[in-house]
């Protein structure tokens, strides 16, 4: 079902289906959800809390599983996330980026991530301020050990399509402006969840993060 929605949205936008990657967000669901996702041929799994990522990734890692960290990270947990996640979508401040860079250099690893932009400006969301995003993300993308593969955002949870379009188009515009001045930022746009994935794909999303449409409502999370 999710694949069908993705395919329809991609073809409506004149894009190929495989230009959009599906991350199955297993947060709030038991480990059986992971087995179901892997059994259905999905390889990308996402969690938004460090302890849950730790619990789940520890039992399910290997060459065919890619773990995505999609939630806010407290500084003291950054090292654990750097160890566990293959792609960190939620690099939401210069401070966190600098910390991840230090960890990468100390441990001799490369940390791959996306810079999260607060395109809607809502106080409840984290991320780089859209006004300063180009300058700040350009700077963090040059830190040693850190590879910024693109950008991530969350649209406001509203019924108004125009507001959602603005958030996603704003992220795409930020990436375009970065690409005009630097080659070190990659091409990914992580945007689109269960409620707004169709709009996100129309606006150029390359990664959608889907929980509810795959696994149903979360219990207590
Ligand atoms: C929970 C979550 C998702 C998935 O949301 P659904 O509406 O269940 O598809 C995507 N991105 C982030 C950052 C999340 O926290």
PDB file of C-alpha atoms and ligand atoms in Angstrom:
ATOM      1  CA  UNK A   1       0.000   0.000   0.000  1.00  0.00           C
ATOM      2  CA  UNK A   2       2.720   2.439   0.956  1.00  0.00           C
ATOM      3  CA  UNK A   3       4.688   1.411  -2.124  1.00  0.00           C
ATOM      4  CA  UNK A   4       1.605   2.057  -4.288  1.00  0.00           C
ATOM      5  CA  UNK A   5       1.173   5.517  -2.807  1.00  0.00           C
ATOM      6  CA  UNK A   6       4.843   6.264  -3.408  1.00  0.00           C
ATOM      7  CA  UNK A   7       4.622   5.020  -6.976  1.00  0.00           C
ATOM      8  CA  UNK A   8       1.525   7.112  -7.744  1.00  0.00           C
ATOM      9  CA  UNK A   9       3.034  10.244  -6.201  1.00  0.00           C
ATOM     10  CA  UNK A  10       6.322   9.713  -8.030  1.00  0.00           C
ATOM     11  CA  UNK A  11       4.704   9.129 -11.397  1.00  0.00           C
ATOM     12  CA  UNK A  12       2.428  12.184 -10.927  1.00  0.00           C
ATOM     13  CA  UNK A  13       5.601  14.201 -10.432  1.00  0.00           C
ATOM     14  CA  UNK A  14       7.280  12.615 -13.459  1.00  0.00           C
ATOM     15  CA  UNK A  15       9.788  10.839 -11.230  1.00  0.00           C
ATOM     16  CA  UNK A  16      10.786   7.204 -11.107  1.00  0.00           C
ATOM     17  CA  UNK A  17       9.622   5.131  -8.160  1.00  0.00           C
ATOM     18  CA  UNK A  18      13.143   4.172  -7.202  1.00  0.00           C
ATOM     19  CA  UNK A  19      14.192   7.790  -6.801  1.00  0.00           C
ATOM     20  CA  UNK A  20      12.496   7.749  -3.386  1.00  0.00           C
ATOM     21  CA  UNK A  21      13.787   5.635  -0.527  1.00  0.00           C
ATOM     22  CA  UNK A  22      11.388   4.286   2.104  1.00  0.00           C
ATOM     23  CA  UNK A  23      12.517   4.322   5.730  1.00  0.00           C
ATOM     24  CA  UNK A  24      10.278   2.146   7.912  1.00  0.00           C
ATOM     25  CA  UNK A  25       9.876   3.925  11.248  1.00  0.00           C
ATOM     26  CA  UNK A  26       9.552   1.227  13.899  1.00  0.00           C
ATOM     27  CA  UNK A  27       9.421   3.541  16.949  1.00  0.00           C
ATOM     28  CA  UNK A  28       6.757   2.603  19.448  1.00  0.00           C
ATOM     29  CA  UNK A  29       6.382  -0.855  17.918  1.00  0.00           C
ATOM     30  CA  UNK A  30       7.820  -4.120  19.215  1.00  0.00           C
ATOM     31  CA  UNK A  31      10.728  -5.902  17.549  1.00  0.00           C
ATOM     32  CA  UNK A  32       8.228  -8.038  15.611  1.00  0.00           C
ATOM     33  CA  UNK A  33       7.644  -4.938  13.477  1.00  0.00           C
ATOM     34  CA  UNK A  34      11.287  -5.083  12.462  1.00  0.00           C
ATOM     35  CA  UNK A  35      11.012  -8.704  11.437  1.00  0.00           C
ATOM     36  CA  UNK A  36       7.872  -7.871   9.459  1.00  0.00           C
ATOM     37  CA  UNK A  37       9.598  -4.979   7.689  1.00  0.00           C
ATOM     38  CA  UNK A  38      12.677  -7.025   6.829  1.00  0.00           C
ATOM     39  CA  UNK A  39      10.450  -9.903   5.727  1.00  0.00           C
ATOM     40  CA  UNK A  40       8.615  -7.535   3.387  1.00  0.00           C
ATOM     41  CA  UNK A  41      11.906  -6.639   1.737  1.00  0.00           C
ATOM     42  CA  UNK A  42      12.536  -3.298   3.441  1.00  0.00           C
ATOM     43  CA  UNK A  43      16.127  -2.516   4.394  1.00  0.00           C
ATOM     44  CA  UNK A  44      15.931   0.948   5.914  1.00  0.00           C
ATOM     45  CA  UNK A  45      14.707   1.217   9.501  1.00  0.00           C
ATOM     46  CA  UNK A  46      14.246   4.363  11.584  1.00  0.00           C
ATOM     47  CA  UNK A  47      14.007   5.208  15.283  1.00  0.00           C
ATOM     48  CA  UNK A  48      13.638   8.559  17.019  1.00  0.00           C
ATOM     49  CA  UNK A  49      14.926   7.752  20.506  1.00  0.00           C
ATOM     50  CA  UNK A  50      18.420   6.639  21.368  1.00  0.00           C
ATOM     51  CA  UNK A  51      17.460   3.938  23.855  1.00  0.00           C
ATOM     52  CA  UNK A  52      15.007   2.391  21.428  1.00  0.00           C
ATOM     53  CA  UNK A  53      17.540   2.560  18.607  1.00  0.00           C
ATOM     54  CA  UNK A  54      20.019   0.855  20.905  1.00  0.00           C
ATOM     55  CA  UNK A  55      17.593  -1.924  21.848  1.00  0.00           C
ATOM     56  CA  UNK A  56      16.485  -2.604  18.316  1.00  0.00           C
ATOM     57  CA  UNK A  57      19.653  -2.033  16.301  1.00  0.00           C
ATOM     58  CA  UNK A  58      21.715  -4.216  18.605  1.00  0.00           C
ATOM     59  CA  UNK A  59      19.629  -7.267  17.733  1.00  0.00           C
ATOM     60  CA  UNK A  60      19.110  -6.363  14.086  1.00  0.00           C
ATOM     61  CA  UNK A  61      22.172  -5.177  12.304  1.00  0.00           C
ATOM     62  CA  UNK A  62      24.117  -6.498   9.367  1.00  0.00           C
ATOM     63  CA  UNK A  63      24.813  -5.852   5.761  1.00  0.00           C
ATOM     64  CA  UNK A  64      21.159  -5.688   4.664  1.00  0.00           C
ATOM     65  CA  UNK A  65      19.937  -3.335   7.360  1.00  0.00           C
ATOM     66  CA  UNK A  66      20.481   0.419   7.379  1.00  0.00           C
ATOM     67  CA  UNK A  67      19.571   2.234  10.601  1.00  0.00           C
ATOM     68  CA  UNK A  68      18.330   5.807  10.505  1.00  0.00           C
ATOM     69  CA  UNK A  69      18.226   8.065  13.563  1.00  0.00           C
ATOM     70  CA  UNK A  70      15.411  10.566  13.047  1.00  0.00           C
ATOM     71  CA  UNK A  71      14.877  12.180  16.464  1.00  0.00           C
ATOM     72  CA  UNK A  72      16.538  14.869  18.560  1.00  0.00           C
ATOM     73  CA  UNK A  73      19.836  13.767  20.139  1.00  0.00           C
ATOM     74  CA  UNK A  74      21.119  14.976  23.498  1.00  0.00           C
ATOM     75  CA  UNK A  75      24.814  15.754  23.457  1.00  0.00           C
ATOM     76  CA  UNK A  76      25.822  13.040  25.885  1.00  0.00           C
ATOM     77  CA  UNK A  77      24.160  10.406  23.684  1.00  0.00           C
ATOM     78  CA  UNK A  78      25.841  11.529  20.488  1.00  0.00           C
ATOM     79  CA  UNK A  79      28.605   8.943  20.667  1.00  0.00           C
ATOM     80  CA  UNK A  80      26.183   6.041  20.998  1.00  0.00           C
ATOM     81  CA  UNK A  81      24.182   7.322  18.022  1.00  0.00           C
ATOM     82  CA  UNK A  82      27.350   7.697  15.968  1.00  0.00           C
ATOM     83  CA  UNK A  83      28.096   4.045  16.706  1.00  0.00           C
ATOM     84  CA  UNK A  84      24.604   2.728  15.972  1.00  0.00           C
ATOM     85  CA  UNK A  85      23.131   4.796  13.165  1.00  0.00           C
ATOM     86  CA  UNK A  86      24.146   4.583   9.521  1.00  0.00           C
ATOM     87  CA  UNK A  87      22.492   7.916   8.743  1.00  0.00           C
ATOM     88  CA  UNK A  88      21.564  10.594  11.295  1.00  0.00           C
ATOM     89  CA  UNK A  89      18.673  12.685   9.905  1.00  0.00           C
ATOM     90  CA  UNK A  90      18.453  14.942  12.933  1.00  0.00           C
ATOM     91  CA  UNK A  91      21.641  17.004  13.025  1.00  0.00           C
ATOM     92  CA  UNK A  92      19.760  20.055  14.253  1.00  0.00           C
ATOM     93  CA  UNK A  93      22.447  22.441  15.558  1.00  0.00           C
ATOM     94  CA  UNK A  94      26.028  23.515  15.006  1.00  0.00           C
ATOM     95  CA  UNK A  95      26.823  22.299  18.507  1.00  0.00           C
ATOM     96  CA  UNK A  96      25.662  18.746  17.776  1.00  0.00           C
ATOM     97  CA  UNK A  97      27.481  18.777  14.428  1.00  0.00           C
ATOM     98  CA  UNK A  98      30.726  19.826  16.125  1.00  0.00           C
ATOM     99  CA  UNK A  99      30.342  17.126  18.734  1.00  0.00           C
ATOM    100  CA  UNK A 100      29.725  14.444  16.097  1.00  0.00           C
ATOM    101  CA  UNK A 101      32.732  15.688  14.150  1.00  0.00           C
ATOM    102  CA  UNK A 102      34.949  15.418  17.251  1.00  0.00           C
ATOM    103  CA  UNK A 103      33.695  11.883  17.904  1.00  0.00           C
ATOM    104  CA  UNK A 104      34.307  10.887  14.286  1.00  0.00           C
ATOM    105  CA  UNK A 105      37.874  12.174  14.395  1.00  0.00           C
ATOM    106  CA  UNK A 106      38.610  10.568  17.790  1.00  0.00           C
ATOM    107  CA  UNK A 107      37.183   7.207  16.756  1.00  0.00           C
ATOM    108  CA  UNK A 108      38.544   7.273  13.215  1.00  0.00           C
ATOM    109  CA  UNK A 109      35.092   6.873  11.672  1.00  0.00           C
ATOM    110  CA  UNK A 110      32.984   8.874   9.287  1.00  0.00           C
ATOM    111  CA  UNK A 111      29.578  10.070  10.496  1.00  0.00           C
ATOM    112  CA  UNK A 112      26.953  10.457   7.776  1.00  0.00           C
ATOM    113  CA  UNK A 113      24.039  12.735   8.414  1.00  0.00           C
ATOM    114  CA  UNK A 114      21.457  15.195   7.230  1.00  0.00           C
ATOM    115  CA  UNK A 115      21.044  18.721   8.540  1.00  0.00           C
ATOM    116  CA  UNK A 116      17.559  19.243   9.952  1.00  0.00           C
ATOM    117  CA  UNK A 117      15.940  22.550   9.047  1.00  0.00           C
ATOM    118  CA  UNK A 118      12.983  23.984  10.965  1.00  0.00           C
ATOM    119  CA  UNK A 119      11.241  25.123   7.796  1.00  0.00           C
ATOM    120  CA  UNK A 120       7.961  25.936   9.576  1.00  0.00           C
ATOM    121  CA  UNK A 121       9.570  27.895  12.412  1.00  0.00           C
ATOM    122  CA  UNK A 122       7.380  26.122  14.986  1.00  0.00           C
ATOM    123  CA  UNK A 123       8.828  26.333  18.496  1.00  0.00           C
ATOM    124  CA  UNK A 124       8.103  22.648  19.126  1.00  0.00           C
ATOM    125  CA  UNK A 125      10.411  21.570  16.297  1.00  0.00           C
ATOM    126  CA  UNK A 126      14.167  21.569  16.308  1.00  0.00           C
ATOM    127  CA  UNK A 127      16.468  22.326  13.423  1.00  0.00           C
ATOM    128  CA  UNK A 128      18.464  25.100  11.834  1.00  0.00           C
ATOM    129  CA  UNK A 129      16.629  28.397  11.450  1.00  0.00           C
ATOM    130  CA  UNK A 130      15.742  28.703   7.742  1.00  0.00           C
ATOM    131  CA  UNK A 131      17.143  32.228   7.542  1.00  0.00           C
ATOM    132  CA  UNK A 132      20.601  31.154   8.691  1.00  0.00           C
ATOM    133  CA  UNK A 133      20.482  27.586   7.396  1.00  0.00           C
ATOM    134  CA  UNK A 134      22.561  28.024   4.246  1.00  0.00           C
ATOM    135  CA  UNK A 135      25.463  29.697   6.017  1.00  0.00           C
ATOM    136  CA  UNK A 136      25.431  27.407   9.051  1.00  0.00           C
ATOM    137  CA  UNK A 137      25.018  24.155   7.142  1.00  0.00           C
ATOM    138  CA  UNK A 138      27.741  25.173   4.714  1.00  0.00           C
ATOM    139  CA  UNK A 139      30.023  25.547   7.743  1.00  0.00           C
ATOM    140  CA  UNK A 140      29.178  22.223   9.423  1.00  0.00           C
ATOM    141  CA  UNK A 141      29.467  20.365   6.122  1.00  0.00           C
ATOM    142  CA  UNK A 142      33.177  21.231   6.124  1.00  0.00           C
ATOM    143  CA  UNK A 143      33.851  19.794   9.584  1.00  0.00           C
ATOM    144  CA  UNK A 144      36.218  16.808   9.553  1.00  0.00           C
ATOM    145  CA  UNK A 145      34.714  13.343   9.845  1.00  0.00           C
ATOM    146  CA  UNK A 146      31.196  14.555   9.136  1.00  0.00           C
ATOM    147  CA  UNK A 147      29.538  13.956   5.784  1.00  0.00           C
ATOM    148  CA  UNK A 148      26.354  15.963   5.231  1.00  0.00           C
ATOM    149  CA  UNK A 149      24.409  14.027   2.619  1.00  0.00           C
ATOM    150  CA  UNK A 150      21.494  16.448   2.410  1.00  0.00           C
ATOM    151  CA  UNK A 151      18.681  17.976   4.450  1.00  0.00           C
ATOM    152  CA  UNK A 152      15.698  16.873   6.523  1.00  0.00           C
ATOM    153  CA  UNK A 153      12.529  18.591   7.690  1.00  0.00           C
ATOM    154  CA  UNK A 154       9.151  17.928   9.284  1.00  0.00           C
ATOM    155  CA  UNK A 155       6.130  19.833   7.972  1.00  0.00           C
ATOM    156  CA  UNK A 156       3.602  21.231  10.433  1.00  0.00           C
ATOM    157  CA  UNK A 157       0.808  18.821  11.294  1.00  0.00           C
ATOM    158  CA  UNK A 158      -2.029  20.689   9.615  1.00  0.00           C
ATOM    159  CA  UNK A 159      -4.833  20.101   7.160  1.00  0.00           C
ATOM    160  CA  UNK A 160      -3.731  22.900   4.881  1.00  0.00           C
ATOM    161  CA  UNK A 161      -1.816  21.552   1.881  1.00  0.00           C
ATOM    162  CA  UNK A 162      -0.393  24.976   0.991  1.00  0.00           C
ATOM    163  CA  UNK A 163       1.351  25.199   4.371  1.00  0.00           C
ATOM    164  CA  UNK A 164       2.855  21.739   3.906  1.00  0.00           C
ATOM    165  CA  UNK A 165       3.969  22.558   0.353  1.00  0.00           C
ATOM    166  CA  UNK A 166       5.706  25.675   1.690  1.00  0.00           C
ATOM    167  CA  UNK A 167       7.677  23.674   4.234  1.00  0.00           C
ATOM    168  CA  UNK A 168       8.891  21.118   1.687  1.00  0.00           C
ATOM    169  CA  UNK A 169       9.554  23.633  -1.083  1.00  0.00           C
ATOM    170  CA  UNK A 170      11.479  25.662   1.492  1.00  0.00           C
ATOM    171  CA  UNK A 171      13.751  22.710   2.203  1.00  0.00           C
ATOM    172  CA  UNK A 172      14.339  22.097  -1.499  1.00  0.00           C
ATOM    173  CA  UNK A 173      15.142  25.765  -1.964  1.00  0.00           C
ATOM    174  CA  UNK A 174      17.638  25.665   0.914  1.00  0.00           C
ATOM    175  CA  UNK A 175      19.385  22.687  -0.712  1.00  0.00           C
ATOM    176  CA  UNK A 176      19.460  24.465  -4.088  1.00  0.00           C
ATOM    177  CA  UNK A 177      21.054  27.499  -2.471  1.00  0.00           C
ATOM    178  CA  UNK A 178      23.645  25.306  -0.753  1.00  0.00           C
ATOM    179  CA  UNK A 179      24.461  23.549  -4.012  1.00  0.00           C
ATOM    180  CA  UNK A 180      25.047  26.921  -5.643  1.00  0.00           C
ATOM    181  CA  UNK A 181      27.936  27.604  -3.264  1.00  0.00           C
ATOM    182  CA  UNK A 182      29.352  24.224  -2.267  1.00  0.00           C
ATOM    183  CA  UNK A 183      29.855  20.693  -3.493  1.00  0.00           C
ATOM    184  CA  UNK A 184      30.261  19.113  -0.073  1.00  0.00           C
ATOM    185  CA  UNK A 185      26.542  18.811   0.690  1.00  0.00           C
ATOM    186  CA  UNK A 186      24.867  15.747  -0.823  1.00  0.00           C
ATOM    187  CA  UNK A 187      21.562  15.522  -2.731  1.00  0.00           C
ATOM    188  CA  UNK A 188      19.188  13.953  -0.187  1.00  0.00           C
ATOM    189  CA  UNK A 189      15.891  15.528   0.895  1.00  0.00           C
ATOM    190  CA  UNK A 190      14.396  13.572   3.815  1.00  0.00           C
ATOM    191  CA  UNK A 191      10.801  14.760   3.953  1.00  0.00           C
ATOM    192  CA  UNK A 192       7.395  13.100   4.108  1.00  0.00           C
ATOM    193  CA  UNK A 193       5.617  11.041   6.753  1.00  0.00           C
ATOM    194  CA  UNK A 194       2.349   9.068   6.682  1.00  0.00           C
ATOM    195  CA  UNK A 195       0.158  12.168   6.356  1.00  0.00           C
ATOM    196  CA  UNK A 196       2.168  14.194   3.899  1.00  0.00           C
ATOM    197  CA  UNK A 197       4.329  11.788   1.876  1.00  0.00           C
ATOM    198  CA  UNK A 198       2.413  12.425  -1.357  1.00  0.00           C
ATOM    199  CA  UNK A 199       3.061  16.166  -1.191  1.00  0.00           C
ATOM    200  CA  UNK A 200       6.670  15.555  -0.146  1.00  0.00           C
ATOM    201  CA  UNK A 201       7.355  13.338  -3.160  1.00  0.00           C
ATOM    202  CA  UNK A 202       5.812  15.937  -5.457  1.00  0.00           C
ATOM    203  CA  UNK A 203       8.158  18.513  -3.922  1.00  0.00           C
ATOM    204  CA  UNK A 204      11.259  16.418  -4.529  1.00  0.00           C
ATOM    205  CA  UNK A 205      11.675  14.163  -1.492  1.00  0.00           C
ATOM    206  CA  UNK A 206      14.331  11.455  -1.895  1.00  0.00           C
ATOM    207  CA  UNK A 207      13.653   9.768   1.473  1.00  0.00           C
ATOM    208  CA  UNK A 208      10.249   9.336   3.146  1.00  0.00           C
ATOM    209  CA  UNK A 209      10.004   8.256   6.810  1.00  0.00           C
ATOM    210  CA  UNK A 210       6.880   6.166   7.340  1.00  0.00           C
ATOM    211  CA  UNK A 211       5.577   4.615  10.554  1.00  0.00           C
ATOM    212  CA  UNK A 212       1.788   4.626  10.898  1.00  0.00           C
ATOM    213  CA  UNK A 213       0.958   3.692   7.293  1.00  0.00           C
ATOM    214  CA  UNK A 214       3.164   0.600   7.613  1.00  0.00           C
ATOM    215  CA  UNK A 215       2.607  -0.557  11.181  1.00  0.00           C
ATOM    216  CA  UNK A 216      -0.616   1.108  12.369  1.00  0.00           C
ATOM    217  CA  UNK A 217      -1.041   3.462  15.292  1.00  0.00           C
ATOM    218  CA  UNK A 218       1.683   3.493  17.919  1.00  0.00           C
ATOM    219  CA  UNK A 219       0.805   2.466  21.438  1.00  0.00           C
ATOM    220  CA  UNK A 220       1.832   5.040  24.034  1.00  0.00           C
ATOM    221  CA  UNK A 221       4.742   6.495  22.082  1.00  0.00           C
TER     222      UNK A 221
HETATM  223  C1  LIG B   1       7.481   9.265  14.028  1.00  0.00           C
HETATM  224  C2  LIG B   1       8.218   9.950  12.962  1.00  0.00           C
HETATM  225  C3  LIG B   1       7.955   9.663  11.614  1.00  0.00           C
HETATM  226  C4  LIG B   1       6.884   8.698  11.144  1.00  0.00           C
HETATM  227  O1  LIG B   1       5.617   9.239  11.355  1.00  0.00           O
HETATM  228  P1  LIG B   1       4.278   8.549  10.830  1.00  0.00           P
HETATM  229  O2  LIG B   1       3.299   9.657  10.837  1.00  0.00           O
HETATM  230  O3  LIG B   1       3.919   7.470  11.804  1.00  0.00           O
HETATM  231  O4  LIG B   1       4.522   8.012   9.474  1.00  0.00           O
HETATM  232  C5  LIG B   1       8.721  10.322  10.659  1.00  0.00           C
HETATM  233  N1  LIG B   1       9.679  11.207  11.003  1.00  0.00           N
HETATM  234  C6  LIG B   1       9.950  11.510  12.290  1.00  0.00           C
HETATM  235  C7  LIG B   1      11.029  12.479  12.596  1.00  0.00           C
HETATM  236  C8  LIG B   1       9.224  10.887  13.306  1.00  0.00           C
HETATM  237  O5  LIG B   1       9.504  11.202  14.580  1.00  0.00           O
END
